[in-house]
Amino acid sequence: MKKKLWSILAILGFSTIMAHAQQWTPEEQLELFGYCEKGILMKELSISEETANKIGQINYWATLQKLKIEANTNDTFATANEVNQEVLKKYKALSITGDRAKGLISRMNATGCAITQLRFIKSYDTLTKAQLVTGYKAKFRKKLMDQLGVNGRQADMIIDAEAWKQKESLVVAQIAESDFNRIRKSVLLNKEYDKKLVVIDLTDQQKSQAVEYFIQNQL
């Protein structure tokens, strides 16, 4: 379900900010790998978390080498392609070869993913959470019940979770886009929002529909 949820969150709507890999240090790119690529690779390649972590470390090493090449301080490699060839050897040691290995190189520096995104509606900045809840209930409660097939209690909990997320997102949005802490805070916020949806006792489809509904509708 979480994969579906993050996929929906990835839809561009209102104000969505993506991380740009070129902004981040190699250490921050490694952290971004943990947020985005690690879990995906574990599923796609049917590998363990330990192996996924090793891939992250290989990518981190390669990033350092390429930065040294750019700075003309690399005594081992002259070109990025030479680094990539060494990366392929390191992947091979993990039993990752061929197109799968080449594919990993092409996505070496993740540019962000749904869980790192911050989606907020700037006009809500003037509203308190209580005002958001009141507005949502008046405009969307009945529609949520009808479209999602939920009861009133569930609709109220969905509304409360969305109002909470919007207000917290506006707080995080005050952090500069060039500050990696914005990514960290966005990840924590999205994980907490997911937890709030989990406890509402919705089906996977209803959770996805709830997220989609507030992407498509606003006060």
PDB file of C-alpha atoms in Angstrom:
ATOM      1  CA  MET A   1       0.000   0.000   0.000  1.00  0.00           C
ATOM      2  CA  LYS A   2       2.744   2.427   0.926  1.00  0.00           C
ATOM      3  CA  LYS A   3       4.188   2.168  -2.571  1.00  0.00           C
ATOM      4  CA  LYS A   4       0.802   3.177  -3.985  1.00  0.00           C
ATOM      5  CA  LEU A   5       0.452   5.978  -1.462  1.00  0.00           C
ATOM      6  CA  TRP A   6       3.847   7.472  -2.238  1.00  0.00           C
ATOM      7  CA  SER A   7       3.105   7.167  -5.955  1.00  0.00           C
ATOM      8  CA  ILE A   8      -0.012   9.267  -5.532  1.00  0.00           C
ATOM      9  CA  LEU A   9       1.810  11.777  -3.386  1.00  0.00           C
ATOM     10  CA  ALA A  10       4.252  12.147  -6.255  1.00  0.00           C
ATOM     11  CA  ILE A  11       1.594  13.697  -8.474  1.00  0.00           C
ATOM     12  CA  LEU A  12       2.405  17.344  -9.005  1.00  0.00           C
ATOM     13  CA  GLY A  13      -0.204  19.506  -7.378  1.00  0.00           C
ATOM     14  CA  PHE A  14      -0.322  22.891  -5.699  1.00  0.00           C
ATOM     15  CA  SER A  15       3.246  23.595  -4.525  1.00  0.00           C
ATOM     16  CA  THR A  16       5.556  20.593  -4.804  1.00  0.00           C
ATOM     17  CA  ILE A  17       9.274  20.852  -4.209  1.00  0.00           C
ATOM     18  CA  MET A  18      11.715  18.211  -5.421  1.00  0.00           C
ATOM     19  CA  ALA A  19      15.261  17.765  -4.212  1.00  0.00           C
ATOM     20  CA  HIS A  20      17.958  18.449  -6.796  1.00  0.00           C
ATOM     21  CA  ALA A  21      20.817  16.020  -6.436  1.00  0.00           C
ATOM     22  CA  GLN A  22      23.413  18.475  -7.666  1.00  0.00           C
ATOM     23  CA  GLN A  23      22.751  20.669  -4.626  1.00  0.00           C
ATOM     24  CA  TRP A  24      23.654  18.053  -2.089  1.00  0.00           C
ATOM     25  CA  THR A  25      26.958  16.843  -0.689  1.00  0.00           C
ATOM     26  CA  PRO A  26      27.959  13.197  -1.275  1.00  0.00           C
ATOM     27  CA  GLU A  27      26.880  12.458   2.315  1.00  0.00           C
ATOM     28  CA  GLU A  28      23.485  14.016   1.717  1.00  0.00           C
ATOM     29  CA  GLN A  29      23.103  12.127  -1.559  1.00  0.00           C
ATOM     30  CA  LEU A  30      23.787   8.912   0.364  1.00  0.00           C
ATOM     31  CA  GLU A  31      21.070   9.873   2.823  1.00  0.00           C
ATOM     32  CA  LEU A  32      18.727  10.597  -0.082  1.00  0.00           C
ATOM     33  CA  PHE A  33      19.539   7.138  -1.455  1.00  0.00           C
ATOM     34  CA  GLY A  34      18.315   5.702   1.832  1.00  0.00           C
ATOM     35  CA  TYR A  35      15.039   7.582   1.571  1.00  0.00           C
ATOM     36  CA  CYS A  36      14.340   6.856  -2.076  1.00  0.00           C
ATOM     37  CA  GLU A  37      16.303   4.191  -3.942  1.00  0.00           C
ATOM     38  CA  LYS A  38      17.124   1.738  -1.174  1.00  0.00           C
ATOM     39  CA  GLY A  39      13.647   0.320  -0.620  1.00  0.00           C
ATOM     40  CA  ILE A  40      12.852   0.326  -4.320  1.00  0.00           C
ATOM     41  CA  LEU A  41      16.020  -1.613  -5.149  1.00  0.00           C
ATOM     42  CA  MET A  42      15.326  -4.187  -2.447  1.00  0.00           C
ATOM     43  CA  LYS A  43      12.012  -4.948  -4.141  1.00  0.00           C
ATOM     44  CA  GLU A  44      13.118  -4.605  -7.770  1.00  0.00           C
ATOM     45  CA  LEU A  45      16.255  -6.701  -7.404  1.00  0.00           C
ATOM     46  CA  SER A  46      15.018  -8.971  -4.597  1.00  0.00           C
ATOM     47  CA  ILE A  47      18.069  -8.090  -2.513  1.00  0.00           C
ATOM     48  CA  SER A  48      18.625  -7.780   1.212  1.00  0.00           C
ATOM     49  CA  GLU A  49      18.897  -4.508   3.084  1.00  0.00           C
ATOM     50  CA  GLU A  50      22.593  -5.263   3.601  1.00  0.00           C
ATOM     51  CA  THR A  51      23.165  -5.524  -0.155  1.00  0.00           C
ATOM     52  CA  ALA A  52      21.156  -2.370  -0.775  1.00  0.00           C
ATOM     53  CA  ASN A  53      23.315  -0.550   1.762  1.00  0.00           C
ATOM     54  CA  LYS A  54      26.424  -1.761  -0.075  1.00  0.00           C
ATOM     55  CA  ILE A  55      25.050  -0.329  -3.310  1.00  0.00           C
ATOM     56  CA  GLY A  56      24.573   2.961  -1.521  1.00  0.00           C
ATOM     57  CA  GLN A  57      28.165   2.910  -0.343  1.00  0.00           C
ATOM     58  CA  ILE A  58      29.413   2.113  -3.868  1.00  0.00           C
ATOM     59  CA  ASN A  59      27.448   5.052  -5.220  1.00  0.00           C
ATOM     60  CA  TYR A  60      28.829   7.270  -2.470  1.00  0.00           C
ATOM     61  CA  TRP A  61      32.371   6.190  -3.357  1.00  0.00           C
ATOM     62  CA  ALA A  62      31.729   6.880  -7.050  1.00  0.00           C
ATOM     63  CA  THR A  63      30.356  10.338  -6.281  1.00  0.00           C
ATOM     64  CA  LEU A  64      33.497  11.201  -4.331  1.00  0.00           C
ATOM     65  CA  GLN A  65      35.704   9.971  -7.168  1.00  0.00           C
ATOM     66  CA  LYS A  66      33.837  12.018  -9.776  1.00  0.00           C
ATOM     67  CA  LEU A  67      34.057  15.146  -7.641  1.00  0.00           C
ATOM     68  CA  LYS A  68      37.811  14.627  -7.397  1.00  0.00           C
ATOM     69  CA  ILE A  69      37.980  14.321 -11.181  1.00  0.00           C
ATOM     70  CA  GLU A  70      36.141  17.624 -11.539  1.00  0.00           C
ATOM     71  CA  ALA A  71      38.573  19.218  -9.105  1.00  0.00           C
ATOM     72  CA  ASN A  72      41.592  17.673 -10.888  1.00  0.00           C
ATOM     73  CA  THR A  73      42.646  15.949  -7.675  1.00  0.00           C
ATOM     74  CA  ASN A  74      41.945  12.334  -8.569  1.00  0.00           C
ATOM     75  CA  ASP A  75      45.185  10.350  -8.855  1.00  0.00           C
ATOM     76  CA  THR A  76      43.399   7.104  -9.794  1.00  0.00           C
ATOM     77  CA  PHE A  77      40.753   7.938 -12.372  1.00  0.00           C
ATOM     78  CA  ALA A  78      40.848  10.423 -15.239  1.00  0.00           C
ATOM     79  CA  THR A  79      37.222  10.261 -16.396  1.00  0.00           C
ATOM     80  CA  ALA A  80      33.780   9.563 -15.015  1.00  0.00           C
ATOM     81  CA  ASN A  81      33.497   6.611 -17.403  1.00  0.00           C
ATOM     82  CA  GLU A  82      36.524   4.996 -15.771  1.00  0.00           C
ATOM     83  CA  VAL A  83      34.782   5.362 -12.422  1.00  0.00           C
ATOM     84  CA  ASN A  84      31.628   3.805 -13.851  1.00  0.00           C
ATOM     85  CA  GLN A  85      33.608   0.806 -15.122  1.00  0.00           C
ATOM     86  CA  GLU A  86      34.959   0.277 -11.610  1.00  0.00           C
ATOM     87  CA  VAL A  87      31.437   0.649 -10.223  1.00  0.00           C
ATOM     88  CA  LEU A  88      30.279  -2.143 -12.556  1.00  0.00           C
ATOM     89  CA  LYS A  89      32.979  -4.380 -11.099  1.00  0.00           C
ATOM     90  CA  LYS A  90      31.814  -3.574  -7.586  1.00  0.00           C
ATOM     91  CA  TYR A  91      28.201  -4.288  -8.552  1.00  0.00           C
ATOM     92  CA  LYS A  92      29.309  -7.588 -10.085  1.00  0.00           C
ATOM     93  CA  ALA A  93      30.774  -8.588  -6.730  1.00  0.00           C
ATOM     94  CA  LEU A  94      27.220  -8.229  -5.412  1.00  0.00           C
ATOM     95  CA  SER A  95      25.917 -10.444  -8.267  1.00  0.00           C
ATOM     96  CA  ILE A  96      24.396  -7.464 -10.072  1.00  0.00           C
ATOM     97  CA  THR A  97      25.402  -7.462 -13.729  1.00  0.00           C
ATOM     98  CA  GLY A  98      24.285  -6.572 -17.260  1.00  0.00           C
ATOM     99  CA  ASP A  99      21.428  -4.178 -17.823  1.00  0.00           C
ATOM    100  CA  ARG A 100      20.524  -4.192 -14.154  1.00  0.00           C
ATOM    101  CA  ALA A 101      23.959  -2.881 -13.236  1.00  0.00           C
ATOM    102  CA  LYS A 102      23.936  -0.285 -16.014  1.00  0.00           C
ATOM    103  CA  GLY A 103      20.494   0.783 -14.867  1.00  0.00           C
ATOM    104  CA  LEU A 104      21.794   1.352 -11.353  1.00  0.00           C
ATOM    105  CA  ILE A 105      24.487   3.659 -12.661  1.00  0.00           C
ATOM    106  CA  SER A 106      21.937   5.724 -14.580  1.00  0.00           C
ATOM    107  CA  ARG A 107      19.970   6.338 -11.373  1.00  0.00           C
ATOM    108  CA  MET A 108      22.990   6.659  -9.111  1.00  0.00           C
ATOM    109  CA  ASN A 109      22.132  10.093  -7.756  1.00  0.00           C
ATOM    110  CA  ALA A 110      18.450  10.152  -6.909  1.00  0.00           C
ATOM    111  CA  THR A 111      16.768  13.505  -7.406  1.00  0.00           C
ATOM    112  CA  GLY A 112      14.179  12.833  -4.729  1.00  0.00           C
ATOM    113  CA  CYS A 113      10.997  10.799  -4.516  1.00  0.00           C
ATOM    114  CA  ALA A 114       7.465  11.028  -3.167  1.00  0.00           C
ATOM    115  CA  ILE A 115       8.445  10.691   0.480  1.00  0.00           C
ATOM    116  CA  THR A 116      10.874  13.618   0.207  1.00  0.00           C
ATOM    117  CA  GLN A 117       8.358  15.903  -1.471  1.00  0.00           C
ATOM    118  CA  LEU A 118       6.657  18.762   0.300  1.00  0.00           C
ATOM    119  CA  ARG A 119       3.170  19.510  -0.978  1.00  0.00           C
ATOM    120  CA  PHE A 120       1.498  22.534   0.551  1.00  0.00           C
ATOM    121  CA  ILE A 121      -1.101  25.162  -0.246  1.00  0.00           C
ATOM    122  CA  LYS A 122       0.284  28.594   0.492  1.00  0.00           C
ATOM    123  CA  SER A 123      -3.118  30.234   0.918  1.00  0.00           C
ATOM    124  CA  TYR A 124      -3.777  28.002   3.943  1.00  0.00           C
ATOM    125  CA  ASP A 125      -1.069  29.892   5.814  1.00  0.00           C
ATOM    126  CA  THR A 126      -3.674  32.342   7.138  1.00  0.00           C
ATOM    127  CA  LEU A 127      -5.891  29.565   8.515  1.00  0.00           C
ATOM    128  CA  THR A 128      -5.511  27.701  11.792  1.00  0.00           C
ATOM    129  CA  LYS A 129      -5.787  23.944  11.820  1.00  0.00           C
ATOM    130  CA  ALA A 130      -9.225  24.251  13.450  1.00  0.00           C
ATOM    131  CA  GLN A 131     -10.374  26.554  10.655  1.00  0.00           C
ATOM    132  CA  LEU A 132      -9.064  24.116   8.060  1.00  0.00           C
ATOM    133  CA  VAL A 133     -10.930  21.250   9.714  1.00  0.00           C
ATOM    134  CA  THR A 134     -14.150  23.290   9.814  1.00  0.00           C
ATOM    135  CA  GLY A 135     -13.777  24.279   6.174  1.00  0.00           C
ATOM    136  CA  TYR A 136     -12.961  20.756   5.066  1.00  0.00           C
ATOM    137  CA  LYS A 137     -15.922  19.291   6.910  1.00  0.00           C
ATOM    138  CA  ALA A 138     -18.349  21.798   5.454  1.00  0.00           C
ATOM    139  CA  LYS A 139     -17.115  21.337   1.896  1.00  0.00           C
ATOM    140  CA  PHE A 140     -15.762  17.791   1.690  1.00  0.00           C
ATOM    141  CA  ARG A 141     -17.108  15.559   4.497  1.00  0.00           C
ATOM    142  CA  LYS A 142     -20.180  14.285   2.639  1.00  0.00           C
ATOM    143  CA  LYS A 143     -18.240  13.904  -0.620  1.00  0.00           C
ATOM    144  CA  LEU A 144     -15.529  11.891   1.140  1.00  0.00           C
ATOM    145  CA  MET A 145     -18.148   9.590   2.627  1.00  0.00           C
ATOM    146  CA  ASP A 146     -19.823   9.075  -0.740  1.00  0.00           C
ATOM    147  CA  GLN A 147     -16.736   8.778  -2.943  1.00  0.00           C
ATOM    148  CA  LEU A 148     -14.577   6.715  -0.572  1.00  0.00           C
ATOM    149  CA  GLY A 149     -17.388   4.705   0.994  1.00  0.00           C
ATOM    150  CA  VAL A 150     -16.334   5.651   4.531  1.00  0.00           C
ATOM    151  CA  ASN A 151     -18.415   6.472   7.582  1.00  0.00           C
ATOM    152  CA  GLY A 152     -18.558   9.846   9.307  1.00  0.00           C
ATOM    153  CA  ARG A 153     -15.913   8.977  11.886  1.00  0.00           C
ATOM    154  CA  GLN A 154     -13.482   7.908   9.209  1.00  0.00           C
ATOM    155  CA  ALA A 155     -14.183  11.012   7.125  1.00  0.00           C
ATOM    156  CA  ASP A 156     -13.509  13.208  10.162  1.00  0.00           C
ATOM    157  CA  MET A 157     -10.212  11.422  10.823  1.00  0.00           C
ATOM    158  CA  ILE A 158      -9.155  11.803   7.185  1.00  0.00           C
ATOM    159  CA  ILE A 159      -9.969  15.514   7.359  1.00  0.00           C
ATOM    160  CA  ASP A 160      -8.051  15.940  10.609  1.00  0.00           C
ATOM    161  CA  ALA A 161      -4.995  14.179   9.139  1.00  0.00           C
ATOM    162  CA  GLU A 162      -5.064  16.348   6.014  1.00  0.00           C
ATOM    163  CA  ALA A 163      -5.463  19.557   8.017  1.00  0.00           C
ATOM    164  CA  TRP A 164      -2.543  18.530  10.237  1.00  0.00           C
ATOM    165  CA  LYS A 165      -0.391  17.775   7.208  1.00  0.00           C
ATOM    166  CA  GLN A 166      -1.137  21.081   5.543  1.00  0.00           C
ATOM    167  CA  LYS A 167      -0.231  23.135   8.616  1.00  0.00           C
ATOM    168  CA  GLU A 168       2.941  21.127   9.281  1.00  0.00           C
ATOM    169  CA  SER A 169       3.926  21.399   5.614  1.00  0.00           C
ATOM    170  CA  LEU A 170       3.715  25.172   5.794  1.00  0.00           C
ATOM    171  CA  VAL A 171       6.102  25.116   8.750  1.00  0.00           C
ATOM    172  CA  VAL A 172       8.588  22.931   6.882  1.00  0.00           C
ATOM    173  CA  ALA A 173       8.228  25.161   3.804  1.00  0.00           C
ATOM    174  CA  GLN A 174       9.887  27.966   5.755  1.00  0.00           C
ATOM    175  CA  ILE A 175      13.166  26.034   5.581  1.00  0.00           C
ATOM    176  CA  ALA A 176      15.265  27.109   2.607  1.00  0.00           C
ATOM    177  CA  GLU A 177      15.192  24.772  -0.395  1.00  0.00           C
ATOM    178  CA  SER A 178      18.983  24.698  -0.308  1.00  0.00           C
ATOM    179  CA  ASP A 179      18.923  23.299   3.249  1.00  0.00           C
ATOM    180  CA  PHE A 180      18.887  19.485   3.351  1.00  0.00           C
ATOM    181  CA  ASN A 181      16.981  19.663   6.630  1.00  0.00           C
ATOM    182  CA  ARG A 182      13.957  20.522   4.506  1.00  0.00           C
ATOM    183  CA  ILE A 183      14.225  17.056   2.962  1.00  0.00           C
ATOM    184  CA  ARG A 184      14.628  15.407   6.369  1.00  0.00           C
ATOM    185  CA  LYS A 185      11.636  17.224   7.816  1.00  0.00           C
ATOM    186  CA  SER A 186       9.530  16.395   4.750  1.00  0.00           C
ATOM    187  CA  VAL A 187      10.339  12.692   5.144  1.00  0.00           C
ATOM    188  CA  LEU A 188       9.358  12.726   8.817  1.00  0.00           C
ATOM    189  CA  LEU A 189       6.151  14.599   8.027  1.00  0.00           C
ATOM    190  CA  ASN A 190       5.122  12.225   5.227  1.00  0.00           C
ATOM    191  CA  LYS A 191       5.815   9.185   7.385  1.00  0.00           C
ATOM    192  CA  GLU A 192       3.708  10.595  10.218  1.00  0.00           C
ATOM    193  CA  TYR A 193       0.898  11.408   7.789  1.00  0.00           C
ATOM    194  CA  ASP A 194       0.998   7.829   6.523  1.00  0.00           C
ATOM    195  CA  LYS A 195       0.687   6.573  10.119  1.00  0.00           C
ATOM    196  CA  LYS A 196      -2.370   8.757  10.619  1.00  0.00           C
ATOM    197  CA  LEU A 197      -4.041   7.204   7.583  1.00  0.00           C
ATOM    198  CA  VAL A 198      -3.135   3.681   8.661  1.00  0.00           C
ATOM    199  CA  VAL A 199      -5.040   3.949  11.963  1.00  0.00           C
ATOM    200  CA  ILE A 200      -8.272   5.051  10.241  1.00  0.00           C
ATOM    201  CA  ASP A 201      -9.022   1.453   9.227  1.00  0.00           C
ATOM    202  CA  LEU A 202      -9.249   2.122   5.508  1.00  0.00           C
ATOM    203  CA  THR A 203      -8.627  -0.267   2.655  1.00  0.00           C
ATOM    204  CA  ASP A 204      -5.585   0.360   0.492  1.00  0.00           C
ATOM    205  CA  GLN A 205      -7.849   1.759  -2.207  1.00  0.00           C
ATOM    206  CA  GLN A 206      -9.554   4.121   0.236  1.00  0.00           C
ATOM    207  CA  LYS A 207      -6.201   5.396   1.484  1.00  0.00           C
ATOM    208  CA  SER A 208      -5.097   6.095  -2.059  1.00  0.00           C
ATOM    209  CA  GLN A 209      -8.393   7.807  -2.836  1.00  0.00           C
ATOM    210  CA  ALA A 210      -8.127   9.976   0.283  1.00  0.00           C
ATOM    211  CA  VAL A 211      -4.700  11.247  -0.744  1.00  0.00           C
ATOM    212  CA  GLU A 212      -5.837  11.807  -4.326  1.00  0.00           C
ATOM    213  CA  TYR A 213      -8.966  13.632  -3.194  1.00  0.00           C
ATOM    214  CA  PHE A 214      -7.063  16.400  -1.426  1.00  0.00           C
ATOM    215  CA  ILE A 215      -4.632  16.700  -4.302  1.00  0.00           C
ATOM    216  CA  GLN A 216      -7.555  17.421  -6.588  1.00  0.00           C
ATOM    217  CA  ASN A 217      -9.665  19.529  -4.186  1.00  0.00           C
ATOM    218  CA  GLN A 218      -8.935  22.548  -2.032  1.00  0.00           C
ATOM    219  CA  LEU A 219     -10.865  25.212  -0.161  1.00  0.00           C
TER     220      LEU A 219
END
